[in-house]
XYZ file of C-alpha atoms in Angstrom:
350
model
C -29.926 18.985 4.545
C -30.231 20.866 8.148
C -26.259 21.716 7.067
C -26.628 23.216 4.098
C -26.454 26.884 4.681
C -23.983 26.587 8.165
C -20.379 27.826 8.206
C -18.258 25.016 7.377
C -14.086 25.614 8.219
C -10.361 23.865 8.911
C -9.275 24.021 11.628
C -5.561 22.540 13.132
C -5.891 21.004 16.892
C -2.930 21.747 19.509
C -2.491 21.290 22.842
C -6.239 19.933 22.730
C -7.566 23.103 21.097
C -8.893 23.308 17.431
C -7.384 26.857 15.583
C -9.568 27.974 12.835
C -7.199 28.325 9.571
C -10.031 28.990 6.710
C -14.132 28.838 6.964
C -16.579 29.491 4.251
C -18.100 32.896 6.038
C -14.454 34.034 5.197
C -13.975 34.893 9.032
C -10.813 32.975 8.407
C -8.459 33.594 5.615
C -5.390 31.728 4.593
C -3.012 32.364 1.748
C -1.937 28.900 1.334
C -4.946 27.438 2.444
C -8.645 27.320 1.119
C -12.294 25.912 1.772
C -15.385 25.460 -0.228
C -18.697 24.164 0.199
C -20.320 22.005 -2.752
C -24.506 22.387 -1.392
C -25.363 20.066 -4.374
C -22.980 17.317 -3.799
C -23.215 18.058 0.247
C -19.338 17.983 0.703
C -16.650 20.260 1.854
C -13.087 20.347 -0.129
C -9.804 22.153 1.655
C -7.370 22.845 -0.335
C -3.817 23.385 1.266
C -0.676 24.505 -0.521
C 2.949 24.495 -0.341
C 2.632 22.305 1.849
C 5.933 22.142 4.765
C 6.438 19.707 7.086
C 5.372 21.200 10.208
C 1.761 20.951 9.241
C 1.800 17.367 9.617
C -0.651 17.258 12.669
C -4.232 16.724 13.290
C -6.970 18.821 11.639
C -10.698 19.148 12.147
C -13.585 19.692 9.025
C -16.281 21.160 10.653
C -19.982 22.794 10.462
C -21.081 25.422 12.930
C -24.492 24.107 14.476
C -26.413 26.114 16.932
C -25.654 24.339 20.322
C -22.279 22.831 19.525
C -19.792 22.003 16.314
C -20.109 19.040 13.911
C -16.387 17.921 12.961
C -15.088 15.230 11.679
C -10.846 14.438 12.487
C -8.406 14.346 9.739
C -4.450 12.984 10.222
C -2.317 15.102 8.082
C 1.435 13.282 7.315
C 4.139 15.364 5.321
C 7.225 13.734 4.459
C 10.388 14.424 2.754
C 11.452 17.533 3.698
C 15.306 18.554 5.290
C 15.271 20.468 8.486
C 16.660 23.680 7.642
C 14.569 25.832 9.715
C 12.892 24.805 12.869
C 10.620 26.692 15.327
C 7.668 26.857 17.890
C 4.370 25.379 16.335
C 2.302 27.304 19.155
C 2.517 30.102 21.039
C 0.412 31.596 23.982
C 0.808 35.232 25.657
C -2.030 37.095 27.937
C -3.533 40.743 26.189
C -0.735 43.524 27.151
C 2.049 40.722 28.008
C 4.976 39.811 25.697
C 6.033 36.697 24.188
C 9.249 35.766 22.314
C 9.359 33.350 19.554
C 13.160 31.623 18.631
C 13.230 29.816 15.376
C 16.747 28.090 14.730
C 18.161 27.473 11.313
C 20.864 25.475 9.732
C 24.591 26.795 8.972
C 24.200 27.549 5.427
C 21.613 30.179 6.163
C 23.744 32.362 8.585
C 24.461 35.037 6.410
C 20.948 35.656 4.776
C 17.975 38.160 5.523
C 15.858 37.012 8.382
C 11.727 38.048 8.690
C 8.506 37.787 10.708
C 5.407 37.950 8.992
C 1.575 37.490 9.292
C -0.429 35.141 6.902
C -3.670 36.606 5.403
C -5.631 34.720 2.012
C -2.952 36.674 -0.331
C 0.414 36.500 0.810
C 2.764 36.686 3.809
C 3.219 40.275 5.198
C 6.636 40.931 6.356
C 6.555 42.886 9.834
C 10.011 42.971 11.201
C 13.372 41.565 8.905
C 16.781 41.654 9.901
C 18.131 43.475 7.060
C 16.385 46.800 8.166
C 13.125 47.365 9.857
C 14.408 45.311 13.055
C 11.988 46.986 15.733
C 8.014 48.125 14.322
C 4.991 48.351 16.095
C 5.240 46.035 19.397
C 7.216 43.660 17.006
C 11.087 43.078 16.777
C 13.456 40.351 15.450
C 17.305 39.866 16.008
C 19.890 37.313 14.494
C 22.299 35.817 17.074
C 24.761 34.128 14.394
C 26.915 32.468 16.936
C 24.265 30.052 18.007
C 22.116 30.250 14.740
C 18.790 31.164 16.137
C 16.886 34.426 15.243
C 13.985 36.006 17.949
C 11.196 37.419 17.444
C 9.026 39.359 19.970
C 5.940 40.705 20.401
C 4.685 43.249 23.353
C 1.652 44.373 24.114
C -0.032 41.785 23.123
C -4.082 42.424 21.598
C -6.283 39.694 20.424
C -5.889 40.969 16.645
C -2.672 39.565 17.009
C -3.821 36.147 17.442
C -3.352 34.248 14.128
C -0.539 32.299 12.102
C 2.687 33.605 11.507
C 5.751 32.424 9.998
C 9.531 32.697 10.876
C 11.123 33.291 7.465
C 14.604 33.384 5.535
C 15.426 35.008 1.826
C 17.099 31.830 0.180
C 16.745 31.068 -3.818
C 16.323 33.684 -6.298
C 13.742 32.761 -8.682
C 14.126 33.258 -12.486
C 11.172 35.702 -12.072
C 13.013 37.658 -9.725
C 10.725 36.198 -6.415
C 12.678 34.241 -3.796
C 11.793 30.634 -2.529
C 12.076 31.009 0.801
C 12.406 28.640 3.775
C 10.019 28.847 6.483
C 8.537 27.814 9.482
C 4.949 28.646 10.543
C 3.739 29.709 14.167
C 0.417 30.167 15.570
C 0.226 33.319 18.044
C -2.833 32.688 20.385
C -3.678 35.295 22.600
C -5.689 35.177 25.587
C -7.741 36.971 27.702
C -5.695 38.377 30.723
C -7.357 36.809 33.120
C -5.379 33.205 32.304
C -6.752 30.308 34.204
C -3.594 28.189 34.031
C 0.089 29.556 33.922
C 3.328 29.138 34.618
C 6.832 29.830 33.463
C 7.446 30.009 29.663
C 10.932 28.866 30.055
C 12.908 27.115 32.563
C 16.706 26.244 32.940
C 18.681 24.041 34.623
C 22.199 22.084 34.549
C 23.044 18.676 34.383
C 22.671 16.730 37.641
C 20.786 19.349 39.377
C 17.739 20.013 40.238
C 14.123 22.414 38.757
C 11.281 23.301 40.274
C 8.319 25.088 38.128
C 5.526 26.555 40.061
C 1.963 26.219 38.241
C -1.201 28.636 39.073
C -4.498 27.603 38.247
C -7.932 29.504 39.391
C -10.341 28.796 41.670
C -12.559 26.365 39.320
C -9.483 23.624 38.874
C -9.019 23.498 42.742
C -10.117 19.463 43.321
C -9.416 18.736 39.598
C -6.438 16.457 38.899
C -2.442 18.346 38.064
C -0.399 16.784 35.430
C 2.795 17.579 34.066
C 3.551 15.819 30.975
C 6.147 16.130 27.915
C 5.467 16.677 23.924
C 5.871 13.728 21.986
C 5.070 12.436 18.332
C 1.136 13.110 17.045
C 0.681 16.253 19.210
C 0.440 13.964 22.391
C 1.131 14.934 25.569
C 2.634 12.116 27.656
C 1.956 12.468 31.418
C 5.074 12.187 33.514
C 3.323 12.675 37.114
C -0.023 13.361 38.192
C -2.030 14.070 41.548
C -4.006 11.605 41.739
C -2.153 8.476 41.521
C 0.422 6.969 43.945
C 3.174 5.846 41.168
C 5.991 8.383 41.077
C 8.532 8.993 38.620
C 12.208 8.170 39.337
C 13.281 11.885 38.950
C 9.675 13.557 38.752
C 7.696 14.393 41.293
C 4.265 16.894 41.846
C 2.700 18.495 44.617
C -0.473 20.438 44.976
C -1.093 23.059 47.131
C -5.149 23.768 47.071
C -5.297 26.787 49.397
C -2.608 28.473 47.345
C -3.749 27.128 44.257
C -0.300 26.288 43.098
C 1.071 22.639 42.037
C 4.887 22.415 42.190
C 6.726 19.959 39.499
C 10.377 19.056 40.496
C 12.851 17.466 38.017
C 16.056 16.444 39.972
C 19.132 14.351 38.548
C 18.716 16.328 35.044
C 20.430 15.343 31.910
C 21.147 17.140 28.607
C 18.105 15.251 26.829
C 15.819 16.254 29.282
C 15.488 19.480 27.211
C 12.103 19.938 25.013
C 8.641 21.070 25.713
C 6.536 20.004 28.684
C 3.314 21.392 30.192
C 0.963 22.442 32.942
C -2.272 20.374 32.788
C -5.392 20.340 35.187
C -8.838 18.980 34.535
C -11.178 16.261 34.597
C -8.827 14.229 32.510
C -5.954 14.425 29.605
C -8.632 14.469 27.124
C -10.523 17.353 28.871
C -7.496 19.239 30.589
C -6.049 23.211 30.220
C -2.508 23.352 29.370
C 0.540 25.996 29.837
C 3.504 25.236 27.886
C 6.967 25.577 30.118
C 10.245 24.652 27.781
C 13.072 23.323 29.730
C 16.553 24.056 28.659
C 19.025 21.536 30.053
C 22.712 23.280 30.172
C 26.244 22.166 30.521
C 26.693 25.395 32.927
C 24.343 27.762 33.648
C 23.556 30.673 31.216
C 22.956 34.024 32.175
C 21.664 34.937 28.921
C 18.603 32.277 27.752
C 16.503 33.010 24.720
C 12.185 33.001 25.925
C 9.671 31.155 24.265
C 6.712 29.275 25.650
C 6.426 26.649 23.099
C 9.443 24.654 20.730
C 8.222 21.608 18.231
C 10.344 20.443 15.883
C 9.543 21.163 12.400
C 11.038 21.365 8.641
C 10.229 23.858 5.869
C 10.097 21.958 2.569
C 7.691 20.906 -0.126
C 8.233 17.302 -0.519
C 4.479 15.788 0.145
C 2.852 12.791 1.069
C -0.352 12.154 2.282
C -1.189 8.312 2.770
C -0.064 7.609 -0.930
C -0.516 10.466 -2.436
C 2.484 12.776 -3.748
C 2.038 16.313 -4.648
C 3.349 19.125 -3.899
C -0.407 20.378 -3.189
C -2.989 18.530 -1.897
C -7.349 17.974 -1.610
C -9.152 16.981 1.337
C -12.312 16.611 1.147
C -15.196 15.002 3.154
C -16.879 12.285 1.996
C -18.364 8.446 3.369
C -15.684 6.181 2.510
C -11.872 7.524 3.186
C -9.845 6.363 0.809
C -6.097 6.152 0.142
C -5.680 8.984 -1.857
C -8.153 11.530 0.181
C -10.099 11.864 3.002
C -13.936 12.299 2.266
C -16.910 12.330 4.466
C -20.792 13.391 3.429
C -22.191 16.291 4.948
C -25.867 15.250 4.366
C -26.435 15.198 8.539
């Protein structure tokens, strides 16, 4: 009963970080996404809509207590969906820096309207498009055809920018003259400028040479242990190399410099599937650790022009769902004692 009249929310967890999506003080809104708290039957039910398949990931219920959170883990799986669209899952920037967010898309959709927009509880506000309105308030987007990839970026960067986005494209005309539209969604977290861990968003190197990335941390991580480590399936991160163990990688190896405060990475012998997201870890341990998110681009030659982005997770657009067993296009989670096949429940009667 001590929970009954605390904030409950949904959150998603990245990169070891939970990112509020929707909580019952209506702090956080979501237009696909809802919460609501039953007092009598002491259970919380999130509702999520439309759902696409980059929101298969790990999620949080939780109640705001006074000294810290109650949550309770919840593994999200959606299936059936073609990759049409694909794009960053997360993206970090400082307050008053830039970041650039690339979302690629499949041949059929070279020729149609392009758009960046913002999520709130109703709809999706478009900010920037292709068709007109290109460059708006700190925000711009631009279609390179050739290679099928559209950018977004945002400058001057404030903290009421943080929230969840989505890289967009006009497809299907609906018989009630809407569009079904294929898209992608991206978290924009912002920080505070003074950034405790950081790096280089993107990196680029050819085949058979050599990298080196450069990581800062403050003062605070100085005798904590460095890690570099790559994305793989489940929102892992899989260390490569780390400080504080005498194995080496074949092609990896890390450094740390304590009076600069610097750890240097080096990737020599690189090949062409080396590309994909890596990070910048220090802490206590991978459970605990900070991370910066560095995206390595592996090229034939060298390019002189490289598209920026400081995060890249494969992803796909389409409604196809399935949860455990469950198949709809929209689904309930709730919390409750005994999970089940068809939902996820656990009591909130702490």
């Amino acid at each position: 009963m001590r929970y009954e009249q605390a904030e409950k929310f949904w959150c998603k967890t990245l990169n070891s970080t939970c990112y509020p999506l929707v909580s019952t003080d209506n702090s956080q809104k979501h237009m696909r996404m809802s919460i609501k708290d039953d007092r009598s039957g002491r259970k919380i039910t999130v509702t999520m809509r439309s759902l696409m398949k980059d929101e298969t990931g790990w999620y949080h219920c939780g109640i705001k207590a006074l000294n810290f959170d109650e949550s309770h883990p919840v593994y999200l799986t959606v299936t059936g969906a073609v990759e049409s669209l694909v794009g960053p899952k997360l993206v970090t920037g400082k307050t008053g820096s830039s970041v650039s967010i690339v979302c690629l898309y499949s041949d059929d959709y070279r020729d149609r309207k392009k758009y960046w927009c913002k999520e709130d509880i109703f709809r999706c506000s478009e900010l920037v498009t292709t068709n007109y309105n290109s460059e708006k308030e700190r925000k711009s987007i631009s279609d390179n055809k050739s290679s099928k990839e559209f950018t977004v970026i945002m400058k001057e960067l404030k903290k009421e920018d943080e929230g969840l986005y989505q890289c967009g494209i006009k497809r299907t005309l609906l018989s009630d003259g809407s569009f079904l539209d294929e898209t992608t969604s991206v978290y924009v977290h912002v920080k505070d400028g003074s950034e405790s861990l950081y790096g280089p968003s993107l990196v680029t190197g050819v085949i058979q040479e050599f990298v080196i990335i450069k990581c800062h941390y403050s003062l605070q991580y100085t005798w904590n242990t460095k890690f570099w480590c790559s994305f793989s399936e489940l929102y892992n991160c899989l260390t490569l190399v780390k400080t504080d163990e005498t194995k080496s990688n074949d092609r990896i190896s890390i450094t740390d410099d304590k009076t600069q405060r610097v750890f240097t990475v080096t990737m020599t012998g690189l090949r062409e599937d080396d590309t994909g997201q890596y990070y910048c870890a220090t802490g206590t341990s991978e459970d605990s650790a900070e991370y910066f998110g560095v995206y390595l681009q592996v090229n034939q030659v060298l390019s002189t022009l490289v598209p920026f982005f400081s995060s890249f997770f494969i992803s796909s657009p389409d409604n196809l769902v399935l949860l455990c067993s469950t198949h709809f296009r929209n689904i309930n989670i709730a919390v409750d004692a005994s999970p089940s096949m068809t939902s996820i429940r656990h009591f909130t009667h702490l």
